[in-house]
């Protein structure tokens, strides 16, 4: 839940005569008076959990507001001890991942320290699929955080849009049995850093389960893969945010999909020192 405004409400202010909370989840500011008050408080009582939320009362339709409903649902899940469901609820690919017996993208990122990353449909970055180096003097890193694809070798790397697309640069490989885990080790000789120069570039992955197929961050380059039909969007890119809500500077998390079940976590990667480009900045020749 991001910062939001309740337009009209019955106001309740401090002091709240309650024991000191273990956590203050929300604070709010009243525009009419300029004062602030705690809005969401948490306690543990015995084996139970208690959440107090102060959104208002029945005079105004506060409880129909999307953010308020989301908070109440999150609170019910938290009080029930089902913390993972809070993340899964916000992940459109969670159902497909669970059907495959695997952790969803949102839970993977949470467990690896990037729980603030917004993997909702609204949180996905909309751009042409190409990147520029954010700091010209520093390398770009492309690091696999997790792999939950098929049990065959997976490769990854980068490519320039200037010149022949077949001139892809392979950076790393993940051996078949390691494709069902967090922080998969790279095969010998693998590296995660590269220097793309000043040209726009994209990233790619490929699996030996699908010979001759390569998944690119540019959707249009999947057009030749017949089994995808019109569903060419296989690289889901999000601004990287740590679990405490701190953005990672010039970094994105990517959920790659090379299958067709749309769980978006065949390879989950952190890419640092990048700036997503949007057309016309990302203009490139036809594939």
CSV table of C-alpha atoms in Angstrom, one decimal:
chain,number,residue,atom,x,y,z
A,1,UNK,CA,0.0,0.0,0.0
A,2,UNK,CA,1.4,3.3,-1.1
A,3,UNK,CA,0.7,6.7,0.5
A,4,UNK,CA,-3.0,7.7,-0.1
A,5,UNK,CA,-5.6,10.2,0.9
A,6,UNK,CA,-9.0,9.8,2.5
A,7,UNK,CA,-11.0,12.7,1.2
A,8,UNK,CA,-13.7,12.9,3.9
A,9,UNK,CA,-13.9,11.2,7.3
A,10,UNK,CA,-14.9,11.4,10.9
A,11,UNK,CA,-11.7,12.4,12.6
A,12,UNK,CA,-10.1,10.5,15.5
A,13,UNK,CA,-6.9,12.0,16.9
A,14,UNK,CA,-4.3,11.3,19.5
A,15,UNK,CA,-4.1,10.6,22.3
A,16,UNK,CA,-5.1,6.9,21.8
A,17,UNK,CA,-5.1,5.4,25.3
A,18,UNK,CA,-3.5,2.1,24.4
A,19,UNK,CA,-0.4,0.1,25.4
A,20,UNK,CA,2.8,1.0,23.5
A,21,UNK,CA,2.5,-0.7,20.1
A,22,UNK,CA,5.2,-3.1,18.8
A,23,UNK,CA,5.0,-1.4,15.4
A,24,UNK,CA,3.4,1.7,13.9
A,25,UNK,CA,2.5,0.8,10.4
A,26,UNK,CA,0.9,4.0,9.3
A,27,UNK,CA,1.0,7.7,10.3
A,28,UNK,CA,-1.3,10.3,8.9
A,29,UNK,CA,-1.6,14.0,8.7
A,30,UNK,CA,-4.9,15.9,9.0
A,31,UNK,CA,-5.0,18.7,6.5
A,32,UNK,CA,-7.6,20.7,8.4
A,33,UNK,CA,-5.4,21.1,11.5
A,34,UNK,CA,-1.9,20.2,10.2
A,35,UNK,CA,-1.6,17.7,13.1
A,36,UNK,CA,-0.4,14.1,12.8
A,37,UNK,CA,-1.5,10.8,14.5
A,38,UNK,CA,-0.7,7.2,14.4
A,39,UNK,CA,-3.1,5.4,12.0
A,40,UNK,CA,-2.1,1.7,12.2
A,41,UNK,CA,-0.8,-0.1,15.3
A,42,UNK,CA,0.3,-3.7,15.9
A,43,UNK,CA,0.6,-5.8,19.0
A,44,UNK,CA,1.2,-9.5,19.8
A,45,UNK,CA,-1.1,-10.8,22.6
A,46,UNK,CA,-0.2,-14.3,23.7
A,47,UNK,CA,-0.3,-16.4,20.5
A,48,UNK,CA,-2.5,-13.8,18.7
A,49,UNK,CA,-1.9,-10.7,16.7
A,50,UNK,CA,-3.9,-7.4,17.0
A,51,UNK,CA,-4.0,-4.6,14.4
A,52,UNK,CA,-5.7,-1.3,15.1
A,53,UNK,CA,-6.5,0.9,12.1
A,54,UNK,CA,-8.1,4.3,12.2
A,55,UNK,CA,-9.6,5.1,8.8
A,56,UNK,CA,-12.9,6.6,10.0
A,57,UNK,CA,-16.5,5.5,10.7
A,58,UNK,CA,-19.7,4.8,8.9
A,59,UNK,CA,-20.8,8.4,8.0
A,60,UNK,CA,-18.6,8.5,4.9
A,61,UNK,CA,-17.9,5.5,2.5
A,62,UNK,CA,-14.3,5.1,3.7
A,63,UNK,CA,-14.5,1.3,3.7
A,64,UNK,CA,-15.2,1.2,0.0
A,65,UNK,CA,-11.9,2.9,-0.8
A,66,UNK,CA,-9.4,0.5,-2.5
A,67,UNK,CA,-6.5,1.3,-0.2
A,68,UNK,CA,-8.6,0.8,2.9
A,69,UNK,CA,-9.9,-2.5,1.7
A,70,UNK,CA,-6.4,-3.6,0.9
A,71,UNK,CA,-5.1,-2.7,4.4
A,72,UNK,CA,-8.0,-4.6,6.0
A,73,UNK,CA,-7.3,-7.7,3.9
A,74,UNK,CA,-3.5,-7.5,4.6
A,75,UNK,CA,-4.3,-7.1,8.3
A,76,UNK,CA,-6.5,-10.2,8.4
A,77,UNK,CA,-3.8,-12.2,6.6
A,78,UNK,CA,-1.2,-10.9,9.0
A,79,UNK,CA,-3.3,-11.6,12.1
A,80,UNK,CA,-3.9,-15.2,10.8
A,81,UNK,CA,-0.1,-15.7,10.4
A,82,UNK,CA,-0.4,-16.0,6.6
A,83,UNK,CA,2.2,-13.3,5.8
A,84,UNK,CA,3.2,-14.8,2.4
A,85,UNK,CA,-0.4,-14.3,1.2
A,86,UNK,CA,-0.1,-10.6,1.6
A,87,UNK,CA,2.6,-10.6,-1.1
A,88,UNK,CA,0.9,-13.2,-3.3
A,89,UNK,CA,-2.3,-11.2,-3.3
A,90,UNK,CA,-0.5,-8.4,-5.1
A,91,UNK,CA,1.3,-10.7,-7.6
A,92,UNK,CA,-0.7,-11.4,-10.7
A,93,UNK,CA,1.5,-14.4,-11.5
A,94,UNK,CA,1.2,-16.0,-8.0
A,95,UNK,CA,-1.5,-18.5,-8.9
A,96,UNK,CA,0.5,-19.9,-11.8
A,97,UNK,CA,3.6,-20.3,-9.7
A,98,UNK,CA,1.8,-22.1,-6.9
A,99,UNK,CA,0.1,-24.4,-9.4
A,100,UNK,CA,3.6,-25.4,-10.5
A,101,UNK,CA,4.6,-26.0,-6.8
A,102,UNK,CA,7.0,-23.0,-6.9
A,103,UNK,CA,7.3,-19.7,-5.0
A,104,UNK,CA,5.7,-16.7,-6.7
A,105,UNK,CA,7.8,-13.8,-7.9
A,106,UNK,CA,6.6,-11.5,-5.1
A,107,UNK,CA,7.6,-14.0,-2.4
A,108,UNK,CA,11.0,-14.6,-4.1
A,109,UNK,CA,11.8,-10.9,-4.1
A,110,UNK,CA,10.6,-10.6,-0.5
A,111,UNK,CA,12.8,-13.4,0.7
A,112,UNK,CA,15.8,-12.1,-1.1
A,113,UNK,CA,15.5,-8.6,0.4
A,114,UNK,CA,13.6,-6.8,-2.3
A,115,UNK,CA,10.1,-7.0,-0.8
A,116,UNK,CA,9.3,-3.4,-1.5
A,117,UNK,CA,9.3,-4.1,-5.3
A,118,UNK,CA,5.9,-3.5,-6.7
A,119,UNK,CA,5.1,-6.6,-8.9
A,120,UNK,CA,1.5,-5.6,-9.5
A,121,UNK,CA,0.4,-4.8,-13.0
A,122,UNK,CA,0.6,-1.1,-12.2
A,123,UNK,CA,4.1,-1.5,-10.8
A,124,UNK,CA,5.6,-3.0,-14.0
A,125,UNK,CA,7.7,-0.5,-15.9
A,126,UNK,CA,6.4,0.4,-19.4
A,127,UNK,CA,9.2,1.0,-21.8
A,128,UNK,CA,10.7,-0.3,-25.1
A,129,UNK,CA,12.7,-3.1,-23.5
A,130,UNK,CA,16.1,-1.5,-23.9
A,131,UNK,CA,18.4,0.1,-21.4
A,132,UNK,CA,21.2,2.6,-21.2
A,133,UNK,CA,24.0,2.6,-18.7
A,134,UNK,CA,23.1,5.0,-15.9
A,135,UNK,CA,26.7,5.9,-14.8
A,136,UNK,CA,29.0,5.8,-17.9
A,137,UNK,CA,32.2,5.0,-16.0
A,138,UNK,CA,30.7,2.0,-14.1
A,139,UNK,CA,29.8,-1.5,-15.3
A,140,UNK,CA,26.3,-2.9,-15.5
A,141,UNK,CA,25.5,-6.0,-13.5
A,142,UNK,CA,23.0,-8.7,-14.5
A,143,UNK,CA,22.7,-11.1,-11.5
A,144,UNK,CA,20.4,-14.1,-11.3
A,145,UNK,CA,18.6,-14.0,-7.9
A,146,UNK,CA,16.5,-17.1,-8.4
A,147,UNK,CA,15.7,-19.7,-11.1
A,148,UNK,CA,12.5,-21.8,-11.2
A,149,UNK,CA,12.4,-23.0,-14.8
A,150,UNK,CA,13.0,-26.4,-16.3
A,151,UNK,CA,15.9,-28.7,-15.2
A,152,UNK,CA,18.1,-27.9,-18.1
A,153,UNK,CA,20.9,-25.4,-18.5
A,154,UNK,CA,19.8,-21.8,-18.7
A,155,UNK,CA,22.0,-19.1,-20.2
A,156,UNK,CA,21.9,-15.3,-19.9
A,157,UNK,CA,23.6,-12.3,-21.3
A,158,UNK,CA,23.2,-9.0,-23.1
A,159,UNK,CA,23.0,-7.6,-26.7
A,160,UNK,CA,23.5,-4.4,-28.5
A,161,UNK,CA,20.8,-3.0,-30.7
A,162,UNK,CA,23.4,-1.6,-33.0
A,163,UNK,CA,24.5,-4.2,-35.5
A,164,UNK,CA,23.5,-7.8,-36.0
A,165,UNK,CA,21.2,-9.2,-33.3
A,166,UNK,CA,22.9,-12.6,-33.5
A,167,UNK,CA,26.0,-10.9,-31.9
A,168,UNK,CA,24.6,-11.7,-28.4
A,169,UNK,CA,27.1,-11.8,-25.5
A,170,UNK,CA,26.7,-14.7,-23.1
A,171,UNK,CA,27.6,-13.9,-19.5
A,172,UNK,CA,26.6,-16.9,-17.4
A,173,UNK,CA,25.0,-20.3,-17.3
A,174,UNK,CA,22.9,-22.0,-14.6
A,175,UNK,CA,23.3,-25.8,-14.7
A,176,UNK,CA,20.1,-27.8,-15.1
A,177,UNK,CA,19.6,-29.1,-11.5
A,178,UNK,CA,20.2,-25.6,-10.1
A,179,UNK,CA,17.1,-24.2,-11.8
A,180,UNK,CA,14.8,-24.8,-8.9
A,181,UNK,CA,16.3,-22.5,-6.2
A,182,UNK,CA,17.1,-19.1,-4.8
A,183,UNK,CA,20.6,-17.7,-5.6
A,184,UNK,CA,21.5,-20.4,-8.1
A,185,UNK,CA,25.3,-20.7,-8.5
A,186,UNK,CA,26.8,-19.9,-11.9
A,187,UNK,CA,28.7,-22.5,-13.9
A,188,UNK,CA,32.5,-22.0,-14.0
A,189,UNK,CA,33.5,-19.0,-16.1
A,190,UNK,CA,30.2,-17.1,-15.5
A,191,UNK,CA,30.3,-13.4,-14.8
A,192,UNK,CA,27.6,-10.9,-13.9
A,193,UNK,CA,29.2,-7.5,-14.9
A,194,UNK,CA,29.7,-6.1,-18.3
A,195,UNK,CA,30.4,-2.7,-20.1
A,196,UNK,CA,27.9,-2.0,-22.9
A,197,UNK,CA,29.5,1.2,-24.0
A,198,UNK,CA,27.2,4.1,-24.9
A,199,UNK,CA,24.7,2.3,-27.1
A,200,UNK,CA,21.3,1.1,-26.0
A,201,UNK,CA,21.3,-2.6,-25.1
A,202,UNK,CA,18.9,-5.4,-24.1
A,203,UNK,CA,19.2,-8.5,-21.9
A,204,UNK,CA,18.3,-12.1,-22.8
A,205,UNK,CA,17.9,-15.6,-21.4
A,206,UNK,CA,17.6,-19.0,-23.1
A,207,UNK,CA,16.9,-22.5,-21.9
A,208,UNK,CA,18.2,-25.8,-23.5
A,209,UNK,CA,14.6,-27.0,-23.0
A,210,UNK,CA,13.7,-24.8,-26.0
A,211,UNK,CA,16.5,-25.1,-28.6
A,212,UNK,CA,16.9,-22.1,-30.8
A,213,UNK,CA,14.7,-19.8,-28.8
A,214,UNK,CA,15.9,-16.7,-27.0
A,215,UNK,CA,13.9,-14.5,-24.7
A,216,UNK,CA,14.7,-10.8,-25.0
A,217,UNK,CA,13.7,-7.8,-23.0
A,218,UNK,CA,12.2,-6.4,-26.2
A,219,UNK,CA,8.9,-8.1,-26.7
A,220,UNK,CA,9.0,-7.8,-30.5
A,221,UNK,CA,12.0,-10.1,-30.7
A,222,UNK,CA,9.9,-13.0,-29.5
A,223,UNK,CA,7.7,-12.7,-32.6
A,224,UNK,CA,9.4,-15.7,-34.3
A,225,UNK,CA,8.6,-18.1,-31.5
A,226,UNK,CA,5.4,-19.7,-32.7
A,227,UNK,CA,4.3,-21.3,-29.4
A,228,UNK,CA,3.9,-17.9,-27.8
A,229,UNK,CA,1.2,-16.8,-30.3
A,230,UNK,CA,0.5,-13.1,-29.6
A,231,UNK,CA,1.7,-13.3,-26.0
A,232,UNK,CA,5.2,-11.9,-26.6
A,233,UNK,CA,5.7,-10.1,-23.3
A,234,UNK,CA,8.2,-12.4,-21.5
A,235,UNK,CA,10.4,-10.0,-19.5
A,236,UNK,CA,8.7,-8.2,-16.6
A,237,UNK,CA,10.7,-5.2,-15.3
A,238,UNK,CA,10.1,-3.5,-12.0
A,239,UNK,CA,12.0,-0.7,-10.1
A,240,UNK,CA,14.0,-2.5,-7.4
A,241,UNK,CA,13.0,-1.6,-3.9
A,242,UNK,CA,14.3,-3.1,-0.7
A,243,UNK,CA,12.1,-4.6,2.0
A,244,UNK,CA,12.2,-1.5,4.1
A,245,UNK,CA,10.9,0.6,1.2
A,246,UNK,CA,14.3,2.0,0.1
A,247,UNK,CA,14.7,2.2,-3.7
A,248,UNK,CA,17.9,0.6,-5.1
A,249,UNK,CA,19.5,3.4,-7.1
A,250,UNK,CA,19.5,2.8,-10.9
A,251,UNK,CA,18.3,-0.8,-10.5
A,252,UNK,CA,15.5,-3.0,-11.7
A,253,UNK,CA,14.3,-6.5,-10.9
A,254,UNK,CA,13.2,-8.7,-13.9
A,255,UNK,CA,11.0,-11.7,-13.9
A,256,UNK,CA,11.7,-13.7,-17.1
A,257,UNK,CA,9.3,-16.2,-18.6
A,258,UNK,CA,10.3,-18.7,-21.3
A,259,UNK,CA,7.4,-21.1,-20.8
A,260,UNK,CA,3.7,-20.4,-21.4
A,261,UNK,CA,2.2,-20.7,-17.9
A,262,UNK,CA,2.9,-17.0,-17.1
A,263,UNK,CA,4.5,-17.5,-13.7
A,264,UNK,CA,7.2,-14.9,-14.6
A,265,UNK,CA,9.9,-16.4,-12.5
A,266,UNK,CA,11.9,-18.9,-14.7
A,267,UNK,CA,14.8,-16.5,-14.0
A,268,UNK,CA,14.5,-13.6,-11.5
A,269,UNK,CA,17.4,-11.1,-11.9
A,270,UNK,CA,18.7,-7.9,-10.4
A,271,UNK,CA,20.1,-5.5,-13.0
A,272,UNK,CA,22.1,-2.5,-11.6
A,273,UNK,CA,23.4,0.7,-13.1
A,274,UNK,CA,20.7,0.9,-15.8
A,275,UNK,CA,18.2,3.4,-17.0
A,276,UNK,CA,15.2,2.0,-19.0
A,277,UNK,CA,14.7,3.7,-22.3
A,278,UNK,CA,11.5,4.6,-24.0
A,279,UNK,CA,10.9,5.2,-27.7
A,280,UNK,CA,12.2,7.2,-29.6
A,281,UNK,CA,15.3,6.9,-27.4
A,282,UNK,CA,15.2,3.1,-27.8
A,283,UNK,CA,14.8,3.1,-31.6
A,284,UNK,CA,16.5,0.1,-33.1
A,285,UNK,CA,16.6,-1.8,-36.4
A,286,UNK,CA,14.1,-4.5,-37.2
A,287,UNK,CA,14.9,-8.0,-35.8
